[in-house]
Coordinates of C-alpha atoms and ligand atoms in Angstrom, one line a residue:
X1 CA -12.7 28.9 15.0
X2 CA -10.8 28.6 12.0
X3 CA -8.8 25.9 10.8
X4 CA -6.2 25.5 8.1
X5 CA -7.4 27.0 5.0
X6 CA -6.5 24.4 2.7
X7 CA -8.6 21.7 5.5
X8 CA -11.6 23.6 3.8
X9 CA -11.1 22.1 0.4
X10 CA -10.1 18.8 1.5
X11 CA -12.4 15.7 2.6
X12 CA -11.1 13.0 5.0
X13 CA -10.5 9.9 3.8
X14 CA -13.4 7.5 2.6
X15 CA -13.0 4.1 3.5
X16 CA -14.3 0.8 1.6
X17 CA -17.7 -0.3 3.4
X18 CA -17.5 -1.8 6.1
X19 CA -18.8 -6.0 6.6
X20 CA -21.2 -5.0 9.5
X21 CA -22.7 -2.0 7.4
X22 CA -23.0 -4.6 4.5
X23 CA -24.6 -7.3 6.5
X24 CA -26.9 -5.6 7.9
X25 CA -27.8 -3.1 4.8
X26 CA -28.4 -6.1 2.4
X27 CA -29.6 -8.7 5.2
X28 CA -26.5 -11.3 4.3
X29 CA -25.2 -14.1 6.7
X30 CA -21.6 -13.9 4.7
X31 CA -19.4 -10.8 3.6
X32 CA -16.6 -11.1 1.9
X33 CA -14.3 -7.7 1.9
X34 CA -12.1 -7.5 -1.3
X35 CA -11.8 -3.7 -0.9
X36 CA -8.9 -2.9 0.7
X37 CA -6.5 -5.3 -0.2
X38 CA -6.0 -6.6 2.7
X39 CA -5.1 -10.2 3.7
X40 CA -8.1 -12.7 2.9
X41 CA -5.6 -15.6 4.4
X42 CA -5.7 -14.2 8.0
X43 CA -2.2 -13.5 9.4
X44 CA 1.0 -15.6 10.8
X45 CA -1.0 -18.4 13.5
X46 CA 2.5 -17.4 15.9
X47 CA 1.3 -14.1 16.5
X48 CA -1.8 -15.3 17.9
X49 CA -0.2 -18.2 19.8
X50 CA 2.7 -16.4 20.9
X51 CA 1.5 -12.8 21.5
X52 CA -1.1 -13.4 24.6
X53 CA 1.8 -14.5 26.7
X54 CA 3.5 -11.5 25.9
X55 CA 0.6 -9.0 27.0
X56 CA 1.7 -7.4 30.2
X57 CA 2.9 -4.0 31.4
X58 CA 0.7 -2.1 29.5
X59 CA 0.8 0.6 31.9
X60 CA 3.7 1.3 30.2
X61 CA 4.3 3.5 27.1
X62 CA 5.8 1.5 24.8
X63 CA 9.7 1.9 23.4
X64 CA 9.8 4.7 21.6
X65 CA 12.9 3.3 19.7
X66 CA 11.1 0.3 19.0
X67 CA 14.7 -1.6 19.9
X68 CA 13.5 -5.3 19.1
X69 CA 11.5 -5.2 15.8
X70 CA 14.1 -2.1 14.9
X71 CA 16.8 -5.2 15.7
X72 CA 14.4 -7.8 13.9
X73 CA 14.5 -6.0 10.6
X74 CA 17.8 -4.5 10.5
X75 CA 19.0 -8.3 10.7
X76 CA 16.3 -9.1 8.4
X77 CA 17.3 -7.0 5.5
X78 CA 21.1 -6.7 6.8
X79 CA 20.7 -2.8 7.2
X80 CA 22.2 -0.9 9.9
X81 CA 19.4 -0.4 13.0
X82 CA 19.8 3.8 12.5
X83 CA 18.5 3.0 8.5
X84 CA 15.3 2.1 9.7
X85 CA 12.1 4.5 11.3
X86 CA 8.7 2.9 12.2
X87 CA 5.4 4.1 11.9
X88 CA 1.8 3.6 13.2
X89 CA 1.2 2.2 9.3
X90 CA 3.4 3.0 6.5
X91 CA 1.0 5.9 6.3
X92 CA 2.3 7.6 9.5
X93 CA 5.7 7.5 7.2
X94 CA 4.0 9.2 4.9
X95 CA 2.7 11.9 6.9
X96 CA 6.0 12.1 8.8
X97 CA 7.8 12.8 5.4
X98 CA 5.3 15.3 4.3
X99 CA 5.8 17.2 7.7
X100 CA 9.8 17.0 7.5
X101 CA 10.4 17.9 3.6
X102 CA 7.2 20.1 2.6
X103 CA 5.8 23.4 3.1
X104 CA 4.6 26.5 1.6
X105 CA 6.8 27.6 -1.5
X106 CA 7.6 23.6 -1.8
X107 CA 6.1 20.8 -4.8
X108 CA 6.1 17.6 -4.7
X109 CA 5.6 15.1 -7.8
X110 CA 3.6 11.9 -8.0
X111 CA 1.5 9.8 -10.4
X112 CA -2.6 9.9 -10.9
X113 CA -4.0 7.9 -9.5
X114 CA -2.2 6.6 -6.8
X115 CA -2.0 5.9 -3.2
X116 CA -4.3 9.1 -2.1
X117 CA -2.2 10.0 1.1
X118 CA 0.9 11.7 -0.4
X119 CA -1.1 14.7 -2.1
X120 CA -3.1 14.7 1.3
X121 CA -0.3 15.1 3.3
X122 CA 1.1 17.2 1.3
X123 CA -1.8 19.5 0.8
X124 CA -1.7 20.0 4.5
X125 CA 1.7 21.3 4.7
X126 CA 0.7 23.7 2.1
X127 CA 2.9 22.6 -0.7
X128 CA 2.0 22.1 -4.1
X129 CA 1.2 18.4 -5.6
X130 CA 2.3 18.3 -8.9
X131 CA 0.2 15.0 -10.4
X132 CA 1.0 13.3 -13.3
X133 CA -1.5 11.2 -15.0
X134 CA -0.3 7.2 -15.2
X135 CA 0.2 6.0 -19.0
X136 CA -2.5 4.3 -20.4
X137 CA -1.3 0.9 -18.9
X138 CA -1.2 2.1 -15.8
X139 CA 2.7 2.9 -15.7
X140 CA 4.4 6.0 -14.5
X141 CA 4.7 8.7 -16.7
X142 CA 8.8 9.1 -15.7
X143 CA 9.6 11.2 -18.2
X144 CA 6.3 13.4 -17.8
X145 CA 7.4 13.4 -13.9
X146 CA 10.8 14.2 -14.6
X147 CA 9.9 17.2 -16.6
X148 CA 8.2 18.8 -13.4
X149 CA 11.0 18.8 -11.1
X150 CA 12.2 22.2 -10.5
X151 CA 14.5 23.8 -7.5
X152 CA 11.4 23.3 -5.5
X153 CA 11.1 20.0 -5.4
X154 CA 10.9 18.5 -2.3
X155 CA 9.8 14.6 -3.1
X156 CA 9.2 12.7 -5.9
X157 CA 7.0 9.6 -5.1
X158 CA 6.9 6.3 -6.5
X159 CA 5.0 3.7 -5.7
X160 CA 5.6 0.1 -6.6
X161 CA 3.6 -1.7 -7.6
X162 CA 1.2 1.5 -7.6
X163 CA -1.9 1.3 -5.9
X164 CA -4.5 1.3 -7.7
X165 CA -3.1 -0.4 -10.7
X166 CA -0.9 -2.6 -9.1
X167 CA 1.9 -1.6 -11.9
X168 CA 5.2 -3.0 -11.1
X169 CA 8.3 -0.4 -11.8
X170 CA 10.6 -2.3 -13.8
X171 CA 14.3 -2.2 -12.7
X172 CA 15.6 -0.4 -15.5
X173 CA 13.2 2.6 -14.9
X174 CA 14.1 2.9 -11.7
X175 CA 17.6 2.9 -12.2
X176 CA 17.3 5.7 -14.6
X177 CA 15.2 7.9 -12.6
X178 CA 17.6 7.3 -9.9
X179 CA 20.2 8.7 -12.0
X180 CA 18.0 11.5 -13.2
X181 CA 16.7 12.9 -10.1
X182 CA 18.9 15.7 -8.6
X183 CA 19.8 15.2 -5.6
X184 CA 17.9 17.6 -3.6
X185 CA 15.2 15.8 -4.1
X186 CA 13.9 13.0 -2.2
X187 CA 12.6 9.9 -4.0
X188 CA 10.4 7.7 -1.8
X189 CA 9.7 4.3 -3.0
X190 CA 6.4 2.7 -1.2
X191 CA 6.8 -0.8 -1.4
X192 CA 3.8 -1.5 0.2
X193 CA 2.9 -4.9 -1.9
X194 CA 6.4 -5.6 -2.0
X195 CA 5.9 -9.2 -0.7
X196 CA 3.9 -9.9 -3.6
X197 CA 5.6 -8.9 -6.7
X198 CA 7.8 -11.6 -8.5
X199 CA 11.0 -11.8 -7.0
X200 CA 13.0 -11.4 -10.5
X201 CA 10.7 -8.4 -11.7
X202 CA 11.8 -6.8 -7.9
X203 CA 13.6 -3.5 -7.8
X204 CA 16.8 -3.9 -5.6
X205 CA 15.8 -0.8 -3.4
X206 CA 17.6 -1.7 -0.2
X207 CA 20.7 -1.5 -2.8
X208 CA 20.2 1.6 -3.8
X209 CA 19.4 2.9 -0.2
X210 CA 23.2 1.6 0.6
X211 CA 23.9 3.8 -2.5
X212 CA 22.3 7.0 -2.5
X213 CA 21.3 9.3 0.3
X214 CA 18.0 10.7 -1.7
X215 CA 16.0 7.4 -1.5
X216 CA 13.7 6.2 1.3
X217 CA 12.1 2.8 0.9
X218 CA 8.5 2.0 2.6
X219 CA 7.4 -0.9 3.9
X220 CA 4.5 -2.5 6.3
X221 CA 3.3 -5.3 7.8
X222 CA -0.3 -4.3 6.8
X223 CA -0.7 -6.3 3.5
X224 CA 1.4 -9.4 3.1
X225 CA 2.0 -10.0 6.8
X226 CA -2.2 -9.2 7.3
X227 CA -1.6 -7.3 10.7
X228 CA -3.5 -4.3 9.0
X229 CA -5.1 -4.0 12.3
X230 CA -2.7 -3.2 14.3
X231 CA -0.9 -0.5 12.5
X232 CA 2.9 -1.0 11.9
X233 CA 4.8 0.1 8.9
X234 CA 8.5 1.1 8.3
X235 CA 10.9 3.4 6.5
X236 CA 14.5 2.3 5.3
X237 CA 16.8 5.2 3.9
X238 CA 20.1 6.6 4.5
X239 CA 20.9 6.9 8.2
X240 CA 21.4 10.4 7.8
X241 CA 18.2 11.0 6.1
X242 CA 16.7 8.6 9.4
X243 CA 17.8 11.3 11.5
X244 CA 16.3 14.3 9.9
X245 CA 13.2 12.8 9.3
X246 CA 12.8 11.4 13.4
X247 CA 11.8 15.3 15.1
X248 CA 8.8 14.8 12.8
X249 CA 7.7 11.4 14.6
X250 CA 5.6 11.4 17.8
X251 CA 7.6 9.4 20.6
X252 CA 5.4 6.8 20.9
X253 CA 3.8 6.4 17.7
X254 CA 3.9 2.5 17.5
X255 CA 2.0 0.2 20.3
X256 CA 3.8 -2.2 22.6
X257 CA 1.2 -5.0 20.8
X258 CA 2.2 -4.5 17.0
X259 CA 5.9 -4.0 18.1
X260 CA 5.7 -7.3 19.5
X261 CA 3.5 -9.1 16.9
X262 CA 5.9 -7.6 14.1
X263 CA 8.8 -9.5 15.7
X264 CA 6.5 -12.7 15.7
X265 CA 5.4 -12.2 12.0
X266 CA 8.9 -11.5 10.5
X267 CA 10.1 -14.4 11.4
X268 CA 7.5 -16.7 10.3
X269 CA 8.1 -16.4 6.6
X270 CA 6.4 -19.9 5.8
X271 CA 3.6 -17.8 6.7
X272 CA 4.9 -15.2 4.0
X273 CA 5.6 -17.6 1.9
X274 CA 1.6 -19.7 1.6
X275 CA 0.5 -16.3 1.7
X276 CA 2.0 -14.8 -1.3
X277 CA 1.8 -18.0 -3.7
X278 CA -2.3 -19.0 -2.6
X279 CA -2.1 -15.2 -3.3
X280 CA -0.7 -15.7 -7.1
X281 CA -2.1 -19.0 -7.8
X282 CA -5.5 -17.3 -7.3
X283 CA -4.6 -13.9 -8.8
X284 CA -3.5 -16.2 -12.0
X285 CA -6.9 -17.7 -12.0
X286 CA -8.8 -14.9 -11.8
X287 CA -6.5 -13.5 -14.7
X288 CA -7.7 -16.7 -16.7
X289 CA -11.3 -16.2 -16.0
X290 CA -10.5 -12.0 -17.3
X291 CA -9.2 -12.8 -20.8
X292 CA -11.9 -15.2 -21.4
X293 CA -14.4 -13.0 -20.7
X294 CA -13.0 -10.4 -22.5
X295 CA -11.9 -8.1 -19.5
X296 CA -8.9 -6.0 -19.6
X297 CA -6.9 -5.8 -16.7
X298 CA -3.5 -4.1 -15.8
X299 CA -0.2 -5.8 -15.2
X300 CA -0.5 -6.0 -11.4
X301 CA 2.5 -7.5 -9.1
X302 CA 0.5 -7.3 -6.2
X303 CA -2.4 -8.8 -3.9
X304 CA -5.3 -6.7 -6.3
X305 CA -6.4 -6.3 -9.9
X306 CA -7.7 -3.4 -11.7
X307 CA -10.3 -4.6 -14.4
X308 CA -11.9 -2.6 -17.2
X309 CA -15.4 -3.1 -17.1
X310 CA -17.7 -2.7 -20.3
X311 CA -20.1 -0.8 -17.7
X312 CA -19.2 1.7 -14.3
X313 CA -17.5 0.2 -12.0
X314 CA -20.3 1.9 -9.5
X315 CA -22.6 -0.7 -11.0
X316 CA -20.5 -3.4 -11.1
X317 CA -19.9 -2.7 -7.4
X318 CA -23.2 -2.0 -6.5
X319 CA -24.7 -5.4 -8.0
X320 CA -21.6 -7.2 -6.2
X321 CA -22.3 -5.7 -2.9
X322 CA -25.7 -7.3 -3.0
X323 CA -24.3 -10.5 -3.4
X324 CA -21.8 -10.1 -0.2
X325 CA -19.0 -9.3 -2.1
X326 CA -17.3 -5.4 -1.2
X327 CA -14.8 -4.1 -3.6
X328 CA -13.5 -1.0 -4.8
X329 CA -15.7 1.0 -8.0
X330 CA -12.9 2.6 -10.0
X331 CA -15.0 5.7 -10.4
X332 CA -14.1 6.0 -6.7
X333 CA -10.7 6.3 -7.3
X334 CA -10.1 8.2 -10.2
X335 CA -10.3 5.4 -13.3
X336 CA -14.2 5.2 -14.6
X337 CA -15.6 2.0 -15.5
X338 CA -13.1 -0.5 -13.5
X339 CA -13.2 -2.1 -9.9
X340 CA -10.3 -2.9 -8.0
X341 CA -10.2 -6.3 -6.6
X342 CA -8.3 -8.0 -3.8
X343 CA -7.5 -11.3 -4.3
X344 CA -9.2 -13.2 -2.0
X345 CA -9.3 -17.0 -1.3
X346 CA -10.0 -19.6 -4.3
X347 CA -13.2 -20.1 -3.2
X348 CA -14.6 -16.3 -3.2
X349 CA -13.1 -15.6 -6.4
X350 CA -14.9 -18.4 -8.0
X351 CA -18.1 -16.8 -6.8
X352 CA -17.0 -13.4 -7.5
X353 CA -16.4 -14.4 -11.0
X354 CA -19.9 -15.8 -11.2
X355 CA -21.6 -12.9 -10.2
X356 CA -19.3 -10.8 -12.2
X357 CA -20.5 -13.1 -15.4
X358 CA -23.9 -12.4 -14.1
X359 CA -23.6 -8.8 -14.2
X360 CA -21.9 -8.9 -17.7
X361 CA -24.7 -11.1 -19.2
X362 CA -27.2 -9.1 -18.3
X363 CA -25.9 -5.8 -19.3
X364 CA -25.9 -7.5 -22.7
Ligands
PLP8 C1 -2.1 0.1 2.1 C2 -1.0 1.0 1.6 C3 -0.2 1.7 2.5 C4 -0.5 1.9 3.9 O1 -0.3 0.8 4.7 P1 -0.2 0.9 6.2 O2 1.1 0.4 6.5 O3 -1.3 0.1 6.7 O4 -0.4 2.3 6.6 C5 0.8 2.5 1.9 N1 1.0 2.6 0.6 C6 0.2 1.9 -0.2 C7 0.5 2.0 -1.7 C8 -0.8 1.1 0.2 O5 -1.6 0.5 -0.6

């Protein structure tokens, strides 16, 4: 049997460790997962009051349209319901882009490092990733990116704030590659930490969907809204664009469960709301703790922090893992000597700071 030739060169995606692996590995009562920047405060307390009720006819498949969250956050963000196309994670809407807009002959553009499932997809539907390396402070390089589009671009991705650096695009940048971009090519904004990022620093992207017919925005109830589990993440763009891009999504490709418990999450946003300022209160902290221990960290507007380490971030993870405490080596993701860290609760940051100061002491 032979598959795809690229598949060959490509390895499937490696996820942080997992708590039962951990517990059992090191022999610890308590894990603490700060890996995947997911949500240490749990998720909204309606969806696990309200959805239960909800939980019958599962014999069914569910609605392919997806008619009430589509109705929930069309009203939400006051966009028309044929904007909007959801996916089994944002990452489905990744994949689904890649299959619609790329194939052999095609490039697509993107920072280094960033969220690892655009080159993936992309790779697959044998088009060519064009990667530019992120600035030294963990920006874009726009005018780097810029420079590589040719009549074979297909997509130009940005995402904000980027993953793994947690770099904001500030609104001016965005409105000048906007204005830059030709319009044959597609620019995809994942907003993925969107919820997190200081509302005056925010990019108006819904805006500039009304506006331009080249811009899809991503979004997901993953992080902020913590229903990771469960798999539901959305695209807004031009309803035209919508269109194209739906013979590319399977028919059913969201469940009947995270349908409903997107419904119940949108509209508790007091759950939104603790979320993301326990979120920045702590992420503040931590930020504190950093400068006075001499640790340099980028500019992040989201629910993680990338920290420069005086060692490898393999150690620095390896000694933290011992303790109960997963996170991310940056060696694992393309930036040596740094971790990524999610923000967790007040409580495991302290600790994680301790250990950290540990670690740091006796490295000299
Ligand atoms: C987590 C993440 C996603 C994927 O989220 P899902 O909706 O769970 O698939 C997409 N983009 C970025 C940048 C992320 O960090």
């Amino acid at each position: 049997m032979k598959t795809k030739s690229i598949l060959t060169e490509m390895a499937p995606y490696k996820p942080g460790k997992q708590i039962e692996d951990v517990k059992k590995e090191y022999n610890l009562e308590k894990i603490v997962k700060l890996a995947s920047n997911e949500n240490p405060f749990g998720f909204s307390e309606e969806v696990k009051r309200k959805l239960p009720a909800l939980l019958d006819q599962l014999e069914f498949y569910p609605d392919g349209y997806a008619r009430e969250i589509r109705e929930a956050v069309a009203s939400f963000y006051n966009v028309d319901e044929n904007q909007l196309i959801f996916g089994n994670g944002s990452d489905e809407i990744v994949q689904i882009l890649c299959r619609a807009f790329l194939e052999k002959g095609t490039n697509t553009i993107m920072a280094t490092p960033t969220f690892p499932q655009y080159k993936h997809n992309a790779l697959i539907e044998g088009a060519e990733a064009r990667e530019i390396p992120l600035t030294e402070d963990g920006h874009h390089d726009i005018e780097a990116m810029l420079q590589e589009i040719d009549e074979s671009t297909r997509v130009l991705w940005l995402c904000s704030p980027n993953n793994p650096t947690g770099v904001l695009l500030d609104q001016e940048t965005v409105d000048d590659i906007i204005e830059r971009t030709p319009e044959h090519v597609l620019i995809v904004m994942d907003e993925a930490y969107f919820e997190y990022a200081d509302t005056a620093k925010r990019y108006p992207s819904i805006e500039a969907v009304q506006q331009h017919n080249n811009i899809v925005v991503l979004r997901t109830f993953s992080k902020a809204y913590g229903l990771a589990g469960l798999r539901i993440g959305y695209g807004i763009a031009d309803a035209r664009l919508v269109a194209a891009m739906e013979p590319a999504r399977e028919p059913f490709n969201t469940s009947v469960i995270a349908q409903k418990a997107a419904v119940i999450a949108l509209d508790d946003q007091h759950f939104l709301t603790q979320t993301v300022a326990e979120t920045q209160q702590n992420k503040k902290d931590f930020m504190k703790f950093c400068d006075d221990a001499g640790l340099r960290y980028d500019q992040s507007e989201a629910n993680f922090l990338l920290i420069h380490l005086p060692i490898s971030g393999d150690e620095m993870f390896e000694y933290l893992l011992t303790k109960g405490f997963i996170v991310r080596s940056g060696e694992a993701l393309g930036l040596p000597n740094s971790i990524r860290l999610t923000i967790g609760s007040k409580e495991d940051m302290q600790s994680v700071q301790y250990y950290m100061k540990e670690k740091l002491m006796q490295e000299g």
